[in-house]
């Protein structure tokens, strides 16, 4: 089945640690996105990539990093510089229209 | 005006009721509009794209008013399974930060349909 997968579903991090969230898609979509969702808030764009080996900062990129070495994969690293990382992280991909399709998300909690 | 603003809700309606959600957007150059549905602790899923002429999909009707920069979603004959948060989504046009394909999400409107 085609789709977007994210792992892990739940992630716990100690303060000061970097963690990497996985996002994989087999939809052959060129563009991929990372969002963060906090309770009662809309989705906020962290980073996006429109093509392999290229990515741009979104609205809240500080404390995050990404790579896009393969079309299928767009991992997000939450670094220790991110001061409030506890959130629901959503990955999305897009083909040629504006419509974005989401993975199931990763819930990150800082202990 | 916020980029995308929605009725905060929550909306509590009985089964069979008709409910309407409103959304306004600030950038008059926006070209693509969507309604997504998000169940509790799940990812958003596309419900409908919104076209200039308005469009209908079963019990759901979406309308766009470009002059007023206003989008609506109407749900008729509400079902228990319609209970969710409904997100209004608008694209960010070129020149407002780069890509033509950035989307801006409203905070969502929570709907609870009661038996």
mmCIF file of C-alpha atoms in Angstrom:
data_model
loop_
_atom_site.group_PDB
_atom_site.id
_atom_site.type_symbol
_atom_site.label_atom_id
_atom_site.label_comp_id
_atom_site.label_asym_id
_atom_site.label_seq_id
_atom_site.Cartn_x
_atom_site.Cartn_y
_atom_site.Cartn_z
ATOM 1 C CA UNK A 1 0.000 0.000 0.000
ATOM 2 C CA UNK A 2 1.223 3.498 -0.794
ATOM 3 C CA UNK A 3 1.485 5.977 2.007
ATOM 4 C CA UNK A 4 3.500 7.959 4.477
ATOM 5 C CA UNK A 5 4.972 6.344 7.553
ATOM 6 C CA UNK A 6 6.439 7.996 10.604
ATOM 7 C CA UNK A 7 8.370 6.382 13.398
ATOM 8 C CA UNK A 8 8.387 6.067 16.251
ATOM 9 C CA UNK A 9 4.790 6.776 17.233
ATOM 10 C CA UNK A 10 5.861 7.890 20.707
ATOM 11 C CA UNK A 11 9.294 9.220 21.659
ATOM 12 C CA UNK A 12 10.678 10.301 24.991
ATOM 13 C CA UNK A 13 13.753 12.461 25.219
ATOM 14 C CA UNK A 14 15.852 13.658 28.085
ATOM 15 C CA UNK A 15 16.769 17.312 28.149
ATOM 16 C CA UNK A 16 19.961 17.991 26.239
ATOM 17 C CA UNK A 17 19.562 15.052 23.853
ATOM 18 C CA UNK A 18 19.141 15.197 20.112
ATOM 19 C CA UNK A 19 16.515 12.891 18.618
ATOM 20 C CA UNK A 20 15.654 12.050 15.020
ATOM 21 C CA UNK A 21 12.131 11.460 13.769
ATOM 22 C CA UNK A 22 11.688 9.319 10.680
ATOM 23 C CA UNK A 23 9.395 10.081 7.758
ATOM 24 C CA UNK A 24 9.190 7.803 4.714
ATOM 25 C CA UNK A 25 6.845 7.891 1.726
ATOM 26 C CA UNK A 26 6.388 5.564 -1.235
ATOM 27 C CA UNK A 27 3.996 7.828 -3.111
ATOM 28 C CA UNK A 28 6.731 9.153 -5.397
ATOM 29 C CA UNK A 29 5.985 12.654 -4.149
ATOM 30 C CA UNK A 30 8.624 15.302 -4.729
ATOM 31 C CA UNK A 31 7.764 17.646 -1.862
ATOM 32 C CA UNK A 32 7.827 16.813 1.824
ATOM 33 C CA UNK A 33 7.043 18.864 4.908
ATOM 34 C CA UNK A 34 7.459 18.801 8.682
ATOM 35 C CA UNK A 35 4.942 20.437 10.987
ATOM 36 C CA UNK A 36 4.586 20.783 14.697
ATOM 37 C CA UNK A 37 1.212 20.853 16.462
ATOM 38 C CA UNK A 38 0.712 22.029 20.029
ATOM 39 C CA UNK A 39 -2.580 21.695 21.949
ATOM 40 C CA UNK A 40 -5.108 24.267 20.785
ATOM 41 C CA UNK A 41 -2.788 25.474 18.054
ATOM 42 C CA UNK A 42 -2.729 25.167 14.320
ATOM 43 C CA UNK A 43 0.002 23.283 12.503
ATOM 44 C CA UNK A 44 3.214 25.259 12.193
ATOM 45 C CA UNK A 45 5.727 24.605 9.434
ATOM 46 C CA UNK A 46 9.233 23.634 10.543
ATOM 47 C CA UNK A 47 11.008 22.711 7.300
ATOM 48 C CA UNK A 48 10.054 21.701 3.797
ATOM 49 C CA UNK A 49 11.759 20.181 0.810
ATOM 50 C CA UNK A 50 10.545 20.451 -2.761
ATOM 51 C CA UNK A 51 13.180 18.210 -4.264
ATOM 52 C CA UNK A 52 15.986 15.870 -3.258
ATOM 53 C CA UNK A 53 19.049 17.571 -1.791
ATOM 54 C CA UNK A 54 17.179 20.827 -1.243
ATOM 55 C CA UNK A 55 15.191 22.118 1.719
ATOM 56 C CA UNK A 56 14.032 25.428 3.169
ATOM 57 C CA UNK A 57 13.259 26.717 6.627
ATOM 58 C CA UNK A 58 9.649 27.128 7.573
ATOM 59 C CA UNK A 59 8.224 29.439 10.199
ATOM 60 C CA UNK A 60 9.763 27.783 13.277
ATOM 61 C CA UNK A 61 13.015 26.139 12.124
ATOM 62 C CA UNK A 62 15.166 27.145 15.095
ATOM 63 C CA UNK A 63 16.372 24.104 17.024
ATOM 64 C CA UNK A 64 15.571 21.673 14.197
ATOM 65 C CA UNK A 65 17.525 20.230 11.282
ATOM 66 C CA UNK A 66 16.596 18.076 8.288
ATOM 67 C CA UNK A 67 18.154 16.242 5.380
ATOM 68 C CA UNK A 68 16.775 15.072 2.033
ATOM 69 C CA UNK A 69 19.223 12.603 0.582
ATOM 70 C CA UNK A 70 16.537 10.382 -0.926
ATOM 71 C CA UNK A 71 13.176 11.196 -2.440
ATOM 72 C CA UNK A 72 11.457 8.778 -0.088
ATOM 73 C CA UNK A 73 12.925 10.034 3.166
ATOM 74 C CA UNK A 74 12.869 13.338 5.063
ATOM 75 C CA UNK A 75 14.124 12.839 8.644
ATOM 76 C CA UNK A 76 13.803 15.589 11.234
ATOM 77 C CA UNK A 77 16.304 16.049 14.044
ATOM 78 C CA UNK A 78 15.160 17.851 17.149
ATOM 79 C CA UNK A 79 18.286 19.277 18.703
ATOM 80 C CA UNK A 80 19.018 20.304 22.267
ATOM 81 C CA UNK A 81 18.730 23.915 21.079
ATOM 82 C CA UNK A 82 14.958 23.483 20.730
ATOM 83 C CA UNK A 83 13.752 24.851 24.061
ATOM 84 C CA UNK A 84 10.223 23.471 24.048
ATOM 85 C CA UNK A 85 10.233 20.316 21.923
ATOM 86 C CA UNK A 86 7.280 18.491 23.481
ATOM 87 C CA UNK A 87 4.682 18.387 20.699
ATOM 88 C CA UNK A 88 2.970 16.288 18.041
ATOM 89 C CA UNK A 89 5.154 16.175 14.909
ATOM 90 C CA UNK A 90 3.524 15.590 11.537
ATOM 91 C CA UNK A 91 5.203 14.830 8.243
ATOM 92 C CA UNK A 92 3.412 15.441 4.953
ATOM 93 C CA UNK A 93 4.097 15.019 1.261
ATOM 94 C CA UNK A 94 2.747 16.574 -1.911
ATOM 95 C CA UNK A 95 2.840 15.660 -5.600
ATOM 96 C CA UNK A 96 1.778 18.321 -8.060
ATOM 97 C CA UNK A 97 -1.253 20.050 -6.580
ATOM 98 C CA UNK A 98 -1.272 21.956 -3.317
ATOM 99 C CA UNK A 99 -2.888 19.044 -1.482
ATOM 100 C CA UNK A 100 -0.718 17.615 1.265
ATOM 101 C CA UNK A 101 -1.081 14.136 2.717
ATOM 102 C CA UNK A 102 -0.004 13.422 6.269
ATOM 103 C CA UNK A 103 1.697 10.594 8.066
ATOM 104 C CA UNK A 104 0.333 9.346 11.402
ATOM 105 C CA UNK A 105 2.609 11.575 13.459
ATOM 106 C CA UNK A 106 5.143 11.210 16.274
ATOM 107 C CA UNK A 107 4.432 12.395 19.806
ATOM 108 C CA UNK A 108 7.627 13.678 21.385
ATOM 109 C CA UNK A 109 7.831 14.218 25.126
ATOM 110 C CA UNK A 110 10.780 15.705 26.929
ATOM 111 C CA UNK A 111 11.312 14.236 30.362
ATOM 112 C CA UNK B 1 -6.308 39.907 10.704
ATOM 113 C CA UNK B 2 -4.729 36.524 11.364
ATOM 114 C CA UNK B 3 -3.614 34.597 8.294
ATOM 115 C CA UNK B 4 -6.344 31.989 8.715
ATOM 116 C CA UNK B 5 -9.005 32.412 11.341
ATOM 117 C CA UNK B 6 -11.765 29.993 12.261
ATOM 118 C CA UNK B 7 -14.688 29.851 14.648
ATOM 119 C CA UNK B 8 -13.049 28.455 17.791
ATOM 120 C CA UNK B 9 -16.048 26.344 18.777
ATOM 121 C CA UNK B 10 -16.657 23.925 20.289
ATOM 122 C CA UNK B 11 -19.837 23.049 18.462
ATOM 123 C CA UNK B 12 -22.119 20.538 20.136
ATOM 124 C CA UNK B 13 -24.991 19.415 17.935
ATOM 125 C CA UNK B 14 -27.496 16.551 17.963
ATOM 126 C CA UNK B 15 -27.452 13.838 15.330
ATOM 127 C CA UNK B 16 -29.222 14.950 12.187
ATOM 128 C CA UNK B 17 -28.467 18.630 12.696
ATOM 129 C CA UNK B 18 -26.971 20.934 10.090
ATOM 130 C CA UNK B 19 -23.825 22.758 11.172
ATOM 131 C CA UNK B 20 -21.740 25.396 9.418
ATOM 132 C CA UNK B 21 -18.141 26.408 9.970
ATOM 133 C CA UNK B 22 -16.656 29.689 8.843
ATOM 134 C CA UNK B 23 -13.112 30.661 8.040
ATOM 135 C CA UNK B 24 -11.491 33.920 6.920
ATOM 136 C CA UNK B 25 -8.068 34.395 5.374
ATOM 137 C CA UNK B 26 -5.916 37.479 5.135
ATOM 138 C CA UNK B 27 -3.959 37.115 1.893
ATOM 139 C CA UNK B 28 -6.077 38.032 -1.100
ATOM 140 C CA UNK B 29 -3.574 36.334 -3.431
ATOM 141 C CA UNK B 30 -4.216 32.871 -1.957
ATOM 142 C CA UNK B 31 -5.373 30.446 -4.611
ATOM 143 C CA UNK B 32 -6.002 27.069 -3.001
ATOM 144 C CA UNK B 33 -8.343 26.300 -0.147
ATOM 145 C CA UNK B 34 -9.072 23.131 1.739
ATOM 146 C CA UNK B 35 -10.945 21.646 4.634
ATOM 147 C CA UNK B 36 -9.148 18.919 6.571
ATOM 148 C CA UNK B 37 -10.594 16.743 9.287
ATOM 149 C CA UNK B 38 -8.518 15.743 12.316
ATOM 150 C CA UNK B 39 -9.643 13.110 14.797
ATOM 151 C CA UNK B 40 -8.333 13.237 18.346
ATOM 152 C CA UNK B 41 -4.603 12.428 18.468
ATOM 153 C CA UNK B 42 -4.542 11.551 14.769
ATOM 154 C CA UNK B 43 -3.174 13.181 11.646
ATOM 155 C CA UNK B 44 -5.241 15.623 9.545
ATOM 156 C CA UNK B 45 -6.974 14.069 6.565
ATOM 157 C CA UNK B 46 -8.207 15.921 3.514
ATOM 158 C CA UNK B 47 -11.962 16.347 3.583
ATOM 159 C CA UNK B 48 -12.505 18.642 0.608
ATOM 160 C CA UNK B 49 -10.762 21.038 -1.685
ATOM 161 C CA UNK B 50 -12.734 24.268 -2.086
ATOM 162 C CA UNK B 51 -13.375 25.592 -5.570
ATOM 163 C CA UNK B 52 -14.515 29.020 -6.654
ATOM 164 C CA UNK B 53 -17.885 27.729 -7.758
ATOM 165 C CA UNK B 54 -18.446 25.886 -4.530
ATOM 166 C CA UNK B 55 -18.527 22.135 -4.326
ATOM 167 C CA UNK B 56 -20.500 19.388 -2.705
ATOM 168 C CA UNK B 57 -19.598 15.885 -1.608
ATOM 169 C CA UNK B 58 -22.525 14.018 -0.158
ATOM 170 C CA UNK B 59 -23.532 15.739 3.064
ATOM 171 C CA UNK B 60 -20.656 18.218 2.874
ATOM 172 C CA UNK B 61 -20.736 21.522 0.992
ATOM 173 C CA UNK B 62 -17.835 23.947 0.761
ATOM 174 C CA UNK B 63 -18.065 27.508 -0.507
ATOM 175 C CA UNK B 64 -15.556 30.209 -1.272
ATOM 176 C CA UNK B 65 -16.163 33.938 -1.354
ATOM 177 C CA UNK B 66 -13.026 35.591 -2.709
ATOM 178 C CA UNK B 67 -14.364 39.126 -2.342
ATOM 179 C CA UNK B 68 -14.880 38.652 1.375
ATOM 180 C CA UNK B 69 -11.930 36.243 1.760
ATOM 181 C CA UNK B 70 -14.236 33.774 3.392
ATOM 182 C CA UNK B 71 -14.599 29.990 3.243
ATOM 183 C CA UNK B 72 -17.380 27.890 4.688
ATOM 184 C CA UNK B 73 -18.132 24.244 5.310
ATOM 185 C CA UNK B 74 -21.670 22.995 5.749
ATOM 186 C CA UNK B 75 -22.435 19.550 7.142
ATOM 187 C CA UNK B 76 -25.974 18.294 6.731
ATOM 188 C CA UNK B 77 -27.603 15.421 8.613
ATOM 189 C CA UNK B 78 -24.733 15.181 11.107
ATOM 190 C CA UNK B 79 -23.556 11.716 12.126
ATOM 191 C CA UNK B 80 -21.807 10.668 15.320
ATOM 192 C CA UNK B 81 -18.799 9.846 13.146
ATOM 193 C CA UNK B 82 -18.547 13.495 12.059
ATOM 194 C CA UNK B 83 -17.218 14.367 15.519
ATOM 195 C CA UNK B 84 -13.733 15.752 14.926
ATOM 196 C CA UNK B 85 -11.772 18.971 14.572
ATOM 197 C CA UNK B 86 -12.172 20.683 11.208
ATOM 198 C CA UNK B 87 -9.181 22.619 9.905
ATOM 199 C CA UNK B 88 -9.419 25.430 7.385
ATOM 200 C CA UNK B 89 -6.298 25.494 5.190
ATOM 201 C CA UNK B 90 -5.108 28.102 2.707
ATOM 202 C CA UNK B 91 -2.061 28.151 0.475
ATOM 203 C CA UNK B 92 0.622 30.825 0.694
ATOM 204 C CA UNK B 93 1.152 32.359 -2.727
ATOM 205 C CA UNK B 94 4.568 33.163 -4.219
ATOM 206 C CA UNK B 95 6.329 36.183 -2.795
ATOM 207 C CA UNK B 96 5.129 35.595 0.729
ATOM 208 C CA UNK B 97 8.023 33.451 1.821
ATOM 209 C CA UNK B 98 9.064 31.402 -1.175
ATOM 210 C CA UNK B 99 7.218 28.331 -2.335
ATOM 211 C CA UNK B 100 3.807 28.423 -3.902
ATOM 212 C CA UNK B 101 3.018 25.278 -2.008
ATOM 213 C CA UNK B 102 3.186 26.316 1.592
ATOM 214 C CA UNK B 103 -0.071 25.873 3.427
ATOM 215 C CA UNK B 104 -1.328 27.847 6.410
ATOM 216 C CA UNK B 105 -3.589 26.035 8.840
ATOM 217 C CA UNK B 106 -6.287 27.476 11.028
ATOM 218 C CA UNK B 107 -6.440 26.355 14.647
ATOM 219 C CA UNK B 108 -9.479 24.241 13.936
ATOM 220 C CA UNK B 109 -13.066 24.019 15.084
ATOM 221 C CA UNK B 110 -14.082 21.141 17.322
ATOM 222 C CA UNK B 111 -17.376 19.470 16.476
ATOM 223 C CA UNK B 112 -19.120 17.000 18.752
ATOM 224 C CA UNK B 113 -22.233 15.276 17.444
ATOM 225 C CA UNK B 114 -24.372 13.893 20.245
ATOM 226 C CA UNK B 115 -26.829 10.962 20.074
#
